[in-house]
Coordinates of C-alpha atoms in Angstrom, one line a residue:
X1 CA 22.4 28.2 1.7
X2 CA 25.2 25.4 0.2
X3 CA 26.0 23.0 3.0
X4 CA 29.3 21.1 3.0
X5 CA 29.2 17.4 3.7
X6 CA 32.5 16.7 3.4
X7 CA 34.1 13.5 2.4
X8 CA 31.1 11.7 2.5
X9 CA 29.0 13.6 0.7
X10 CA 28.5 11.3 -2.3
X11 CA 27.1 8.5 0.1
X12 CA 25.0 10.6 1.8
X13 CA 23.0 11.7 -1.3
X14 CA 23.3 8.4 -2.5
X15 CA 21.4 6.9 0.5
X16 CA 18.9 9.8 0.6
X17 CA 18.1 8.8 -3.1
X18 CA 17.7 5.1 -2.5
X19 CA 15.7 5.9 0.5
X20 CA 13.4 8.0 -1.6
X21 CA 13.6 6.0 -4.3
X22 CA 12.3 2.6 -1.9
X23 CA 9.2 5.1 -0.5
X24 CA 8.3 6.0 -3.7
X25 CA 8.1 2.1 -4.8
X26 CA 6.4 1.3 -1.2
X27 CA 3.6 4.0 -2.0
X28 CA 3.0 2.8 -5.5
X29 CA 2.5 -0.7 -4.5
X30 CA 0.7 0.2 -1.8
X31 CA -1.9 2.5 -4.5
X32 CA -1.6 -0.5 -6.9
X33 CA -2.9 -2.6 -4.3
X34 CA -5.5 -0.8 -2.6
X35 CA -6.7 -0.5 -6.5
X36 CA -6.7 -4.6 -7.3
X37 CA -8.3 -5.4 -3.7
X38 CA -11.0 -2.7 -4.5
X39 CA -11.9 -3.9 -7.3
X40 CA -11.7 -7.9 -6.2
X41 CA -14.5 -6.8 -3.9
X42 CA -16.7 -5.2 -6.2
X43 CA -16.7 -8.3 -8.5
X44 CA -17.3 -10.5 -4.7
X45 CA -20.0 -8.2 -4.5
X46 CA -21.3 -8.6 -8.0
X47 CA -21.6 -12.1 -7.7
X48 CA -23.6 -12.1 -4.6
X49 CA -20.8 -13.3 -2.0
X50 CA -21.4 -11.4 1.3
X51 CA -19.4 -10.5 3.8
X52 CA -19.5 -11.9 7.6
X53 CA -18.9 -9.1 8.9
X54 CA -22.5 -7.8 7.4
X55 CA -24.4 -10.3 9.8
X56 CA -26.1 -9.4 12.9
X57 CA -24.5 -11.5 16.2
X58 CA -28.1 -13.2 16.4
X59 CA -27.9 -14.3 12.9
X60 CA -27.1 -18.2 12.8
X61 CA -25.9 -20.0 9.5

């Protein structure tokens, strides 16, 4: 199945590459991320720093 694009074929591949190219970068800095905030909340844990969100809504501090 060979499809012709014509005349503009060269800039369509081109800007389906760089389109893949940019979600490939977004999903590795998205993995890279989620990896250094996971682990920033493990060493929060470690060091006894709780979370508000842990509280009950009677709890006063």
């Amino acid at each position: 199945m060979t499809m012709s694009l014509g005349p503009y074929a060269s800039f369509i591949v081109t800007s389906y590459a760089a389109v893949a190219l940019v979600v490939a970068i977004l999903v590795g800095w998205i993995v890279l991320d989620y990896r250094s905030q996971t682990e920033r909340l493990r060493e929060l844990d470690r060091s006894g720093v709780t979370r508000r969100s842990g509280r009950s809504a009677t709890d006063r501090s």
